Amino acid sequence: MRAIPSVEKRTEAMVERESKCDGVRAVERAIDLLQALNRRPLSTLHDLHRETGLPKPSIVRLLRTLEGKGLAAQSSSYGTYQLLGGVKSLSSGFHHEPLIIEIAEEIMIEVTKREGWPLALALFELNAMVVRASTIPYTSLSLLHSTLNKRLSMIGRSLGRAFLAASSPSEQKILIEILKHSPDPEDQPAHDPEAMARLIGQVREQGYAMRDPLIEPRSATLAVPVHDNGRVVASLGITWIAAGVSPQEGVKRYLPTLRATAAEISRQLDIRSPQRHARHMPIGEPAPAE
């Protein structure tokens, strides 16, 4: 006959389970708060409450904990909070960020400081282009606080169109087949071969892509492909507020700069790629001194 656990033991087990659940929930809340803080340079308590749904007293307690760990602080502007450099320690063990992002960011920032408008670099992932570098923090001329990790349609958005059109014909075929299964309404044209042929042909002929103006008429984005050793690896875009610059004027003003920026990223990628250096080293030559 099986022994029935005592009331005391059952109570202890229940408390232990509840304690574990509370601990997991606390971690989830801290992550939600860190992600919310990361979306803008400065956040008010109301901003954080609206974005996370957490009670304000809980947010305050979590902020105090993050402050104690050197991850966040209350800014000199009363009532606002910001992340500190200590948050970089959370990603110090992650070593898979592509070299192209490291190279592109510095070059992109200089262009934004000169032109005023934000730039974005996007990489292909699964069935969309994902923004992996953005200069929005370096300008006030943006309608969005952040676009980092934003997924963009391969068909409706300029960064996607530029990448798709610069891909090889065999890659285009595969990408279009993938997009036919995409849940994004902007990818529906993938089912129309003639529409896709016209879109790709137009972008290839122009040498640049523009976002579908019906998606976000308040701004315009111009994009070009970025190549590595002749193969498209990313797309680079510049976004401006439509009320200040028309699409036609924007292409005239910014296309030369955007192309030059993409070419410089490609050039630096070629110089700094360790694999490229290994391939180009003549047989029998000693390795360069460290």
PDB file of C-alpha atoms in Angstrom:
ATOM      1  CA  MET A   1       0.000   0.000   0.000  1.00  0.00           C
ATOM      2  CA  ARG A   2       1.433   3.357  -1.119  1.00  0.00           C
ATOM      3  CA  ALA A   3       2.204   5.888   1.605  1.00  0.00           C
ATOM      4  CA  ILE A   4       0.252   9.140   1.388  1.00  0.00           C
ATOM      5  CA  PRO A   5       2.456  12.226   1.762  1.00  0.00           C
ATOM      6  CA  SER A   6       1.774  14.208   4.885  1.00  0.00           C
ATOM      7  CA  VAL A   7       0.041  17.579   4.714  1.00  0.00           C
ATOM      8  CA  GLU A   8       3.305  19.192   5.781  1.00  0.00           C
ATOM      9  CA  LYS A   9       5.268  17.606   2.908  1.00  0.00           C
ATOM     10  CA  ARG A  10       2.579  18.513   0.364  1.00  0.00           C
ATOM     11  CA  THR A  11       2.639  22.109   1.595  1.00  0.00           C
ATOM     12  CA  GLU A  12       6.444  22.255   1.316  1.00  0.00           C
ATOM     13  CA  ALA A  13       6.322  20.926  -2.274  1.00  0.00           C
ATOM     14  CA  MET A  14       3.649  23.474  -3.195  1.00  0.00           C
ATOM     15  CA  VAL A  15       5.669  26.352  -1.741  1.00  0.00           C
ATOM     16  CA  GLU A  16       8.763  25.160  -3.625  1.00  0.00           C
ATOM     17  CA  ARG A  17       6.846  25.026  -6.942  1.00  0.00           C
ATOM     18  CA  GLU A  18       5.364  28.479  -6.376  1.00  0.00           C
ATOM     19  CA  SER A  19       8.805  29.841  -5.473  1.00  0.00           C
ATOM     20  CA  LYS A  20      10.237  28.473  -8.739  1.00  0.00           C
ATOM     21  CA  CYS A  21       7.369  29.997 -10.731  1.00  0.00           C
ATOM     22  CA  ASP A  22       7.899  33.366  -9.033  1.00  0.00           C
ATOM     23  CA  GLY A  23      11.619  33.196  -9.820  1.00  0.00           C
ATOM     24  CA  VAL A  24      10.977  32.463 -13.500  1.00  0.00           C
ATOM     25  CA  ARG A  25       8.413  35.264 -13.664  1.00  0.00           C
ATOM     26  CA  ALA A  26      10.897  37.703 -12.131  1.00  0.00           C
ATOM     27  CA  VAL A  27      13.465  36.816 -14.805  1.00  0.00           C
ATOM     28  CA  GLU A  28      10.840  37.258 -17.527  1.00  0.00           C
ATOM     29  CA  ARG A  29       9.914  40.676 -16.146  1.00  0.00           C
ATOM     30  CA  ALA A  30      13.558  41.776 -16.009  1.00  0.00           C
ATOM     31  CA  ILE A  31      14.083  40.717 -19.640  1.00  0.00           C
ATOM     32  CA  ASP A  32      10.903  42.533 -20.727  1.00  0.00           C
ATOM     33  CA  LEU A  33      12.126  45.667 -18.968  1.00  0.00           C
ATOM     34  CA  LEU A  34      15.616  45.496 -20.507  1.00  0.00           C
ATOM     35  CA  GLN A  35      14.100  45.113 -23.975  1.00  0.00           C
ATOM     36  CA  ALA A  36      11.818  48.106 -23.389  1.00  0.00           C
ATOM     37  CA  LEU A  37      14.727  50.250 -22.165  1.00  0.00           C
ATOM     38  CA  ASN A  38      16.694  49.261 -25.268  1.00  0.00           C
ATOM     39  CA  ARG A  39      14.083  50.719 -27.641  1.00  0.00           C
ATOM     40  CA  ARG A  40      14.868  54.369 -26.888  1.00  0.00           C
ATOM     41  CA  PRO A  41      17.694  56.425 -25.375  1.00  0.00           C
ATOM     42  CA  LEU A  42      15.532  57.634 -22.466  1.00  0.00           C
ATOM     43  CA  SER A  43      12.361  56.051 -21.065  1.00  0.00           C
ATOM     44  CA  THR A  44       9.864  57.365 -18.541  1.00  0.00           C
ATOM     45  CA  LEU A  45       8.163  55.143 -16.006  1.00  0.00           C
ATOM     46  CA  HIS A  46       4.969  55.565 -18.052  1.00  0.00           C
ATOM     47  CA  ASP A  47       6.767  54.441 -21.236  1.00  0.00           C
ATOM     48  CA  LEU A  48       7.980  51.291 -19.505  1.00  0.00           C
ATOM     49  CA  HIS A  49       4.587  50.576 -17.953  1.00  0.00           C
ATOM     50  CA  ARG A  50       2.828  50.984 -21.322  1.00  0.00           C
ATOM     51  CA  GLU A  51       5.273  48.745 -23.208  1.00  0.00           C
ATOM     52  CA  THR A  52       5.691  45.946 -20.651  1.00  0.00           C
ATOM     53  CA  GLY A  53       2.298  45.960 -18.930  1.00  0.00           C
ATOM     54  CA  LEU A  54       4.087  45.618 -15.596  1.00  0.00           C
ATOM     55  CA  PRO A  55       2.811  47.449 -12.510  1.00  0.00           C
ATOM     56  CA  LYS A  56       4.768  50.625 -11.856  1.00  0.00           C
ATOM     57  CA  PRO A  57       5.896  49.545  -8.340  1.00  0.00           C
ATOM     58  CA  SER A  58       7.334  46.353  -9.898  1.00  0.00           C
ATOM     59  CA  ILE A  59       9.119  48.388 -12.558  1.00  0.00           C
ATOM     60  CA  VAL A  60      10.667  50.633  -9.914  1.00  0.00           C
ATOM     61  CA  ARG A  61      11.922  47.602  -7.941  1.00  0.00           C
ATOM     62  CA  LEU A  62      13.413  46.065 -11.078  1.00  0.00           C
ATOM     63  CA  LEU A  63      15.059  49.359 -12.035  1.00  0.00           C
ATOM     64  CA  ARG A  64      16.679  49.550  -8.610  1.00  0.00           C
ATOM     65  CA  THR A  65      18.032  46.014  -9.128  1.00  0.00           C
ATOM     66  CA  LEU A  66      19.374  46.900 -12.592  1.00  0.00           C
ATOM     67  CA  GLU A  67      20.968  50.036 -11.143  1.00  0.00           C
ATOM     68  CA  GLY A  68      22.668  47.946  -8.475  1.00  0.00           C
ATOM     69  CA  LYS A  69      24.140  45.682 -11.185  1.00  0.00           C
ATOM     70  CA  GLY A  70      25.385  48.646 -13.244  1.00  0.00           C
ATOM     71  CA  LEU A  71      22.987  47.938 -16.120  1.00  0.00           C
ATOM     72  CA  ALA A  72      20.687  50.986 -15.880  1.00  0.00           C
ATOM     73  CA  ALA A  73      20.428  54.363 -14.184  1.00  0.00           C
ATOM     74  CA  GLN A  74      18.099  57.259 -13.679  1.00  0.00           C
ATOM     75  CA  SER A  75      19.235  59.993 -16.059  1.00  0.00           C
ATOM     76  CA  SER A  76      19.892  63.635 -15.268  1.00  0.00           C
ATOM     77  CA  SER A  77      16.543  64.355 -16.920  1.00  0.00           C
ATOM     78  CA  TYR A  78      14.156  63.835 -13.999  1.00  0.00           C
ATOM     79  CA  GLY A  79      11.849  60.850 -14.300  1.00  0.00           C
ATOM     80  CA  THR A  80      13.661  59.113 -17.154  1.00  0.00           C
ATOM     81  CA  TYR A  81      15.818  56.008 -17.195  1.00  0.00           C
ATOM     82  CA  GLN A  82      18.522  54.718 -19.509  1.00  0.00           C
ATOM     83  CA  LEU A  83      20.710  51.684 -20.026  1.00  0.00           C
ATOM     84  CA  LEU A  84      24.386  51.849 -19.067  1.00  0.00           C
ATOM     85  CA  GLY A  85      27.401  50.352 -20.801  1.00  0.00           C
ATOM     86  CA  GLY A  86      27.259  47.403 -18.424  1.00  0.00           C
ATOM     87  CA  VAL A  87      24.527  45.820 -20.567  1.00  0.00           C
ATOM     88  CA  LYS A  88      27.225  44.967 -23.122  1.00  0.00           C
ATOM     89  CA  SER A  89      28.490  42.360 -20.676  1.00  0.00           C
ATOM     90  CA  LEU A  90      25.276  40.415 -21.344  1.00  0.00           C
ATOM     91  CA  SER A  91      26.419  39.756 -24.906  1.00  0.00           C
ATOM     92  CA  SER A  92      30.162  39.454 -24.338  1.00  0.00           C
ATOM     93  CA  GLY A  93      30.000  35.679 -24.758  1.00  0.00           C
ATOM     94  CA  PHE A  94      28.132  35.868 -28.061  1.00  0.00           C
ATOM     95  CA  HIS A  95      30.607  35.757 -30.941  1.00  0.00           C
ATOM     96  CA  HIS A  96      28.408  35.211 -33.989  1.00  0.00           C
ATOM     97  CA  GLU A  97      27.719  38.812 -35.020  1.00  0.00           C
ATOM     98  CA  PRO A  98      28.754  39.049 -38.678  1.00  0.00           C
ATOM     99  CA  LEU A  99      31.857  41.060 -39.483  1.00  0.00           C
ATOM    100  CA  ILE A 100      29.797  43.152 -41.893  1.00  0.00           C
ATOM    101  CA  ILE A 101      27.826  44.697 -38.999  1.00  0.00           C
ATOM    102  CA  GLU A 102      30.973  45.701 -37.143  1.00  0.00           C
ATOM    103  CA  ILE A 103      32.370  47.258 -40.316  1.00  0.00           C
ATOM    104  CA  ALA A 104      29.166  48.933 -41.465  1.00  0.00           C
ATOM    105  CA  GLU A 105      28.169  50.680 -38.233  1.00  0.00           C
ATOM    106  CA  GLU A 106      31.108  53.079 -38.098  1.00  0.00           C
ATOM    107  CA  ILE A 107      30.760  53.992 -41.790  1.00  0.00           C
ATOM    108  CA  MET A 108      26.971  54.423 -41.497  1.00  0.00           C
ATOM    109  CA  ILE A 109      27.240  56.692 -38.458  1.00  0.00           C
ATOM    110  CA  GLU A 110      29.524  59.083 -40.347  1.00  0.00           C
ATOM    111  CA  VAL A 111      27.013  59.315 -43.213  1.00  0.00           C
ATOM    112  CA  THR A 112      24.129  60.032 -40.834  1.00  0.00           C
ATOM    113  CA  LYS A 113      26.130  62.730 -39.054  1.00  0.00           C
ATOM    114  CA  ARG A 114      26.804  64.324 -42.436  1.00  0.00           C
ATOM    115  CA  GLU A 115      23.392  63.900 -44.112  1.00  0.00           C
ATOM    116  CA  GLY A 116      21.111  63.948 -41.065  1.00  0.00           C
ATOM    117  CA  TRP A 117      18.950  60.958 -42.070  1.00  0.00           C
ATOM    118  CA  PRO A 118      19.169  57.466 -40.504  1.00  0.00           C
ATOM    119  CA  LEU A 119      20.689  54.486 -42.311  1.00  0.00           C
ATOM    120  CA  ALA A 120      19.897  50.795 -41.831  1.00  0.00           C
ATOM    121  CA  LEU A 121      21.731  47.615 -42.778  1.00  0.00           C
ATOM    122  CA  ALA A 122      19.615  44.474 -43.174  1.00  0.00           C
ATOM    123  CA  LEU A 123      20.543  40.795 -43.488  1.00  0.00           C
ATOM    124  CA  PHE A 124      18.397  38.003 -44.894  1.00  0.00           C
ATOM    125  CA  GLU A 125      16.821  35.647 -42.343  1.00  0.00           C
ATOM    126  CA  LEU A 126      14.363  32.854 -43.141  1.00  0.00           C
ATOM    127  CA  ASN A 127      11.816  34.807 -45.223  1.00  0.00           C
ATOM    128  CA  ALA A 128      12.548  38.476 -44.542  1.00  0.00           C
ATOM    129  CA  MET A 129      15.247  41.111 -44.200  1.00  0.00           C
ATOM    130  CA  VAL A 130      16.136  41.863 -40.583  1.00  0.00           C
ATOM    131  CA  VAL A 131      17.647  45.215 -39.562  1.00  0.00           C
ATOM    132  CA  ARG A 132      20.947  44.455 -37.824  1.00  0.00           C
ATOM    133  CA  ALA A 133      22.492  47.951 -37.738  1.00  0.00           C
ATOM    134  CA  SER A 134      20.774  51.330 -37.533  1.00  0.00           C
ATOM    135  CA  THR A 135      21.897  54.916 -36.990  1.00  0.00           C
ATOM    136  CA  ILE A 136      18.600  56.171 -35.564  1.00  0.00           C
ATOM    137  CA  PRO A 137      20.294  56.900 -32.193  1.00  0.00           C
ATOM    138  CA  TYR A 138      22.544  59.426 -34.002  1.00  0.00           C
ATOM    139  CA  THR A 139      19.801  61.624 -35.426  1.00  0.00           C
ATOM    140  CA  SER A 140      16.537  63.214 -34.375  1.00  0.00           C
ATOM    141  CA  LEU A 141      15.188  62.987 -37.933  1.00  0.00           C
ATOM    142  CA  SER A 142      13.387  59.673 -37.561  1.00  0.00           C
ATOM    143  CA  LEU A 143       9.754  58.726 -37.110  1.00  0.00           C
ATOM    144  CA  LEU A 144      10.760  55.624 -35.122  1.00  0.00           C
ATOM    145  CA  HIS A 145      12.755  55.214 -31.912  1.00  0.00           C
ATOM    146  CA  SER A 146      14.387  52.024 -33.163  1.00  0.00           C
ATOM    147  CA  THR A 147      14.276  49.568 -36.055  1.00  0.00           C
ATOM    148  CA  LEU A 148      16.864  47.087 -34.765  1.00  0.00           C
ATOM    149  CA  ASN A 149      15.733  43.478 -35.319  1.00  0.00           C
ATOM    150  CA  LYS A 150      12.713  44.682 -37.265  1.00  0.00           C
ATOM    151  CA  ARG A 151      11.635  42.156 -39.911  1.00  0.00           C
ATOM    152  CA  LEU A 152      10.932  43.677 -43.333  1.00  0.00           C
ATOM    153  CA  SER A 153       9.176  42.176 -46.332  1.00  0.00           C
ATOM    154  CA  MET A 154      11.333  41.057 -49.242  1.00  0.00           C
ATOM    155  CA  ILE A 155       8.699  42.429 -51.633  1.00  0.00           C
ATOM    156  CA  GLY A 156       7.118  45.499 -50.075  1.00  0.00           C
ATOM    157  CA  ARG A 157      10.200  47.089 -48.498  1.00  0.00           C
ATOM    158  CA  SER A 158      13.150  48.669 -50.242  1.00  0.00           C
ATOM    159  CA  LEU A 159      15.756  46.719 -48.239  1.00  0.00           C
ATOM    160  CA  GLY A 160      14.075  43.478 -49.280  1.00  0.00           C
ATOM    161  CA  ARG A 161      13.640  44.497 -52.913  1.00  0.00           C
ATOM    162  CA  ALA A 162      17.288  45.532 -53.228  1.00  0.00           C
ATOM    163  CA  PHE A 163      18.491  42.200 -51.847  1.00  0.00           C
ATOM    164  CA  LEU A 164      16.078  40.122 -53.924  1.00  0.00           C
ATOM    165  CA  ALA A 165      16.895  41.894 -57.199  1.00  0.00           C
ATOM    166  CA  ALA A 166      20.664  41.602 -56.625  1.00  0.00           C
ATOM    167  CA  SER A 167      20.466  37.857 -55.923  1.00  0.00           C
ATOM    168  CA  SER A 168      21.326  35.373 -58.655  1.00  0.00           C
ATOM    169  CA  PRO A 169      18.442  33.972 -60.772  1.00  0.00           C
ATOM    170  CA  SER A 170      18.640  30.622 -58.960  1.00  0.00           C
ATOM    171  CA  GLU A 171      18.560  32.347 -55.567  1.00  0.00           C
ATOM    172  CA  GLN A 172      15.618  34.496 -56.670  1.00  0.00           C
ATOM    173  CA  LYS A 173      13.677  31.369 -57.595  1.00  0.00           C
ATOM    174  CA  ILE A 174      14.253  29.867 -54.174  1.00  0.00           C
ATOM    175  CA  LEU A 175      13.437  33.114 -52.348  1.00  0.00           C
ATOM    176  CA  ILE A 176      10.166  33.571 -54.246  1.00  0.00           C
ATOM    177  CA  GLU A 177       9.124  30.006 -53.427  1.00  0.00           C
ATOM    178  CA  ILE A 178       9.856  30.707 -49.751  1.00  0.00           C
ATOM    179  CA  LEU A 179       7.861  33.954 -49.878  1.00  0.00           C
ATOM    180  CA  LYS A 180       4.822  32.145 -51.247  1.00  0.00           C
ATOM    181  CA  HIS A 181       4.475  30.585 -47.789  1.00  0.00           C
ATOM    182  CA  SER A 182       5.044  33.848 -45.911  1.00  0.00           C
ATOM    183  CA  PRO A 183       2.181  35.017 -43.646  1.00  0.00           C
ATOM    184  CA  ASP A 184       3.115  38.667 -44.311  1.00  0.00           C
ATOM    185  CA  PRO A 185       0.427  40.314 -46.508  1.00  0.00           C
ATOM    186  CA  GLU A 186       3.176  42.353 -48.183  1.00  0.00           C
ATOM    187  CA  ASP A 187       4.568  39.116 -49.636  1.00  0.00           C
ATOM    188  CA  GLN A 188       1.378  38.151 -51.493  1.00  0.00           C
ATOM    189  CA  PRO A 189       2.757  39.301 -54.904  1.00  0.00           C
ATOM    190  CA  ALA A 190       5.085  36.272 -54.716  1.00  0.00           C
ATOM    191  CA  HIS A 191       2.151  34.278 -56.145  1.00  0.00           C
ATOM    192  CA  ASP A 192       2.131  36.463 -59.300  1.00  0.00           C
ATOM    193  CA  PRO A 193       5.127  35.560 -61.529  1.00  0.00           C
ATOM    194  CA  GLU A 194       4.578  38.511 -63.882  1.00  0.00           C
ATOM    195  CA  ALA A 195       4.430  41.017 -61.021  1.00  0.00           C
ATOM    196  CA  MET A 196       7.632  39.612 -59.537  1.00  0.00           C
ATOM    197  CA  ALA A 197       9.421  39.716 -62.906  1.00  0.00           C
ATOM    198  CA  ARG A 198       8.427  43.380 -63.358  1.00  0.00           C
ATOM    199  CA  LEU A 199       9.537  44.315 -59.845  1.00  0.00           C
ATOM    200  CA  ILE A 200      12.902  42.563 -60.092  1.00  0.00           C
ATOM    201  CA  GLY A 201      13.507  43.910 -63.596  1.00  0.00           C
ATOM    202  CA  GLN A 202      12.752  47.485 -62.556  1.00  0.00           C
ATOM    203  CA  VAL A 203      15.045  47.372 -59.516  1.00  0.00           C
ATOM    204  CA  ARG A 204      17.876  45.773 -61.492  1.00  0.00           C
ATOM    205  CA  GLU A 205      17.537  48.378 -64.243  1.00  0.00           C
ATOM    206  CA  GLN A 206      17.520  51.291 -61.779  1.00  0.00           C
ATOM    207  CA  GLY A 207      20.237  49.847 -59.572  1.00  0.00           C
ATOM    208  CA  TYR A 208      18.282  50.772 -56.446  1.00  0.00           C
ATOM    209  CA  ALA A 209      14.972  50.043 -54.733  1.00  0.00           C
ATOM    210  CA  MET A 210      12.265  52.182 -53.136  1.00  0.00           C
ATOM    211  CA  ARG A 211       9.716  51.066 -50.575  1.00  0.00           C
ATOM    212  CA  ASP A 212       6.082  50.669 -51.657  1.00  0.00           C
ATOM    213  CA  PRO A 213       4.759  54.201 -50.909  1.00  0.00           C
ATOM    214  CA  LEU A 214       1.385  52.845 -49.754  1.00  0.00           C
ATOM    215  CA  ILE A 215       2.978  51.027 -46.807  1.00  0.00           C
ATOM    216  CA  GLU A 216       4.234  54.136 -44.972  1.00  0.00           C
ATOM    217  CA  PRO A 217       3.549  57.371 -46.867  1.00  0.00           C
ATOM    218  CA  ARG A 218       5.055  59.578 -44.139  1.00  0.00           C
ATOM    219  CA  SER A 219       8.588  58.564 -45.100  1.00  0.00           C
ATOM    220  CA  ALA A 220      10.569  57.109 -47.999  1.00  0.00           C
ATOM    221  CA  THR A 221      13.419  54.595 -48.005  1.00  0.00           C
ATOM    222  CA  LEU A 222      16.032  54.158 -50.715  1.00  0.00           C
ATOM    223  CA  ALA A 223      18.105  50.963 -50.686  1.00  0.00           C
ATOM    224  CA  VAL A 224      21.014  49.350 -52.539  1.00  0.00           C
ATOM    225  CA  PRO A 225      22.658  45.925 -52.214  1.00  0.00           C
ATOM    226  CA  VAL A 226      25.943  45.319 -50.396  1.00  0.00           C
ATOM    227  CA  HIS A 227      28.267  42.759 -51.953  1.00  0.00           C
ATOM    228  CA  ASP A 228      31.043  40.547 -50.629  1.00  0.00           C
ATOM    229  CA  ASN A 229      33.340  39.236 -53.343  1.00  0.00           C
ATOM    230  CA  GLY A 230      30.601  39.741 -55.951  1.00  0.00           C
ATOM    231  CA  ARG A 231      27.829  38.075 -53.932  1.00  0.00           C
ATOM    232  CA  VAL A 232      24.993  40.049 -52.332  1.00  0.00           C
ATOM    233  CA  VAL A 233      25.174  39.690 -48.536  1.00  0.00           C
ATOM    234  CA  ALA A 234      23.071  42.578 -47.234  1.00  0.00           C
ATOM    235  CA  SER A 235      21.152  45.670 -48.195  1.00  0.00           C
ATOM    236  CA  LEU A 236      21.720  49.252 -47.098  1.00  0.00           C
ATOM    237  CA  GLY A 237      19.031  51.911 -46.901  1.00  0.00           C
ATOM    238  CA  ILE A 238      18.529  55.566 -46.055  1.00  0.00           C
ATOM    239  CA  THR A 239      15.169  56.868 -44.842  1.00  0.00           C
ATOM    240  CA  TRP A 240      13.875  60.437 -44.971  1.00  0.00           C
ATOM    241  CA  ILE A 241      10.643  62.189 -43.986  1.00  0.00           C
ATOM    242  CA  ALA A 242       8.487  62.593 -47.089  1.00  0.00           C
ATOM    243  CA  ALA A 243       7.236  66.046 -46.084  1.00  0.00           C
ATOM    244  CA  GLY A 244      10.780  67.398 -46.364  1.00  0.00           C
ATOM    245  CA  VAL A 245      12.080  65.582 -49.445  1.00  0.00           C
ATOM    246  CA  SER A 246      10.139  64.028 -52.338  1.00  0.00           C
ATOM    247  CA  PRO A 247      11.057  60.489 -53.459  1.00  0.00           C
ATOM    248  CA  GLN A 248      12.472  61.800 -56.748  1.00  0.00           C
ATOM    249  CA  GLU A 249      14.570  64.451 -55.026  1.00  0.00           C
ATOM    250  CA  GLY A 250      15.711  61.916 -52.424  1.00  0.00           C
ATOM    251  CA  VAL A 251      17.013  59.547 -55.099  1.00  0.00           C
ATOM    252  CA  LYS A 252      18.841  62.410 -56.800  1.00  0.00           C
ATOM    253  CA  ARG A 253      20.400  63.628 -53.549  1.00  0.00           C
ATOM    254  CA  TYR A 254      21.222  60.418 -51.714  1.00  0.00           C
ATOM    255  CA  LEU A 255      21.759  57.628 -54.259  1.00  0.00           C
ATOM    256  CA  PRO A 256      25.416  58.541 -55.002  1.00  0.00           C
ATOM    257  CA  THR A 257      26.190  58.673 -51.272  1.00  0.00           C
ATOM    258  CA  LEU A 258      24.373  55.413 -50.581  1.00  0.00           C
ATOM    259  CA  ARG A 259      26.181  53.613 -53.394  1.00  0.00           C
ATOM    260  CA  ALA A 260      29.541  54.941 -52.212  1.00  0.00           C
ATOM    261  CA  THR A 261      28.755  53.830 -48.649  1.00  0.00           C
ATOM    262  CA  ALA A 262      27.813  50.319 -49.786  1.00  0.00           C
ATOM    263  CA  ALA A 263      30.999  50.140 -51.872  1.00  0.00           C
ATOM    264  CA  GLU A 264      33.124  51.205 -48.879  1.00  0.00           C
ATOM    265  CA  ILE A 265      31.517  48.551 -46.668  1.00  0.00           C
ATOM    266  CA  SER A 266      32.288  45.951 -49.351  1.00  0.00           C
ATOM    267  CA  ARG A 267      35.867  47.203 -49.652  1.00  0.00           C
ATOM    268  CA  GLN A 268      36.458  47.069 -45.888  1.00  0.00           C
ATOM    269  CA  LEU A 269      34.881  43.630 -45.764  1.00  0.00           C
ATOM    270  CA  ASP A 270      37.376  42.428 -48.350  1.00  0.00           C
ATOM    271  CA  ILE A 271      40.309  43.945 -46.433  1.00  0.00           C
ATOM    272  CA  ARG A 272      39.313  42.643 -42.998  1.00  0.00           C
ATOM    273  CA  SER A 273      38.059  39.181 -43.857  1.00  0.00           C
ATOM    274  CA  PRO A 274      40.503  36.649 -42.303  1.00  0.00           C
ATOM    275  CA  GLN A 275      39.444  33.937 -44.758  1.00  0.00           C
ATOM    276  CA  ARG A 276      40.145  36.225 -47.694  1.00  0.00           C
ATOM    277  CA  HIS A 277      43.670  36.941 -46.454  1.00  0.00           C
ATOM    278  CA  ALA A 278      44.348  33.243 -45.979  1.00  0.00           C
ATOM    279  CA  ARG A 279      43.227  32.533 -49.540  1.00  0.00           C
ATOM    280  CA  HIS A 280      45.276  35.300 -51.092  1.00  0.00           C
ATOM    281  CA  MET A 281      48.539  34.486 -49.274  1.00  0.00           C
ATOM    282  CA  PRO A 282      51.060  33.131 -51.804  1.00  0.00           C
ATOM    283  CA  ILE A 283      52.241  29.555 -51.230  1.00  0.00           C
ATOM    284  CA  GLY A 284      55.504  29.426 -49.341  1.00  0.00           C
ATOM    285  CA  GLU A 285      55.192  32.988 -47.973  1.00  0.00           C
ATOM    286  CA  PRO A 286      55.575  33.274 -44.198  1.00  0.00           C
ATOM    287  CA  ALA A 287      52.525  34.402 -42.233  1.00  0.00           C
ATOM    288  CA  PRO A 288      52.587  38.078 -41.247  1.00  0.00           C
ATOM    289  CA  ALA A 289      53.814  38.841 -37.751  1.00  0.00           C
ATOM    290  CA  GLU A 290      51.125  39.407 -35.137  1.00  0.00           C
TER     291      GLU A 290
END
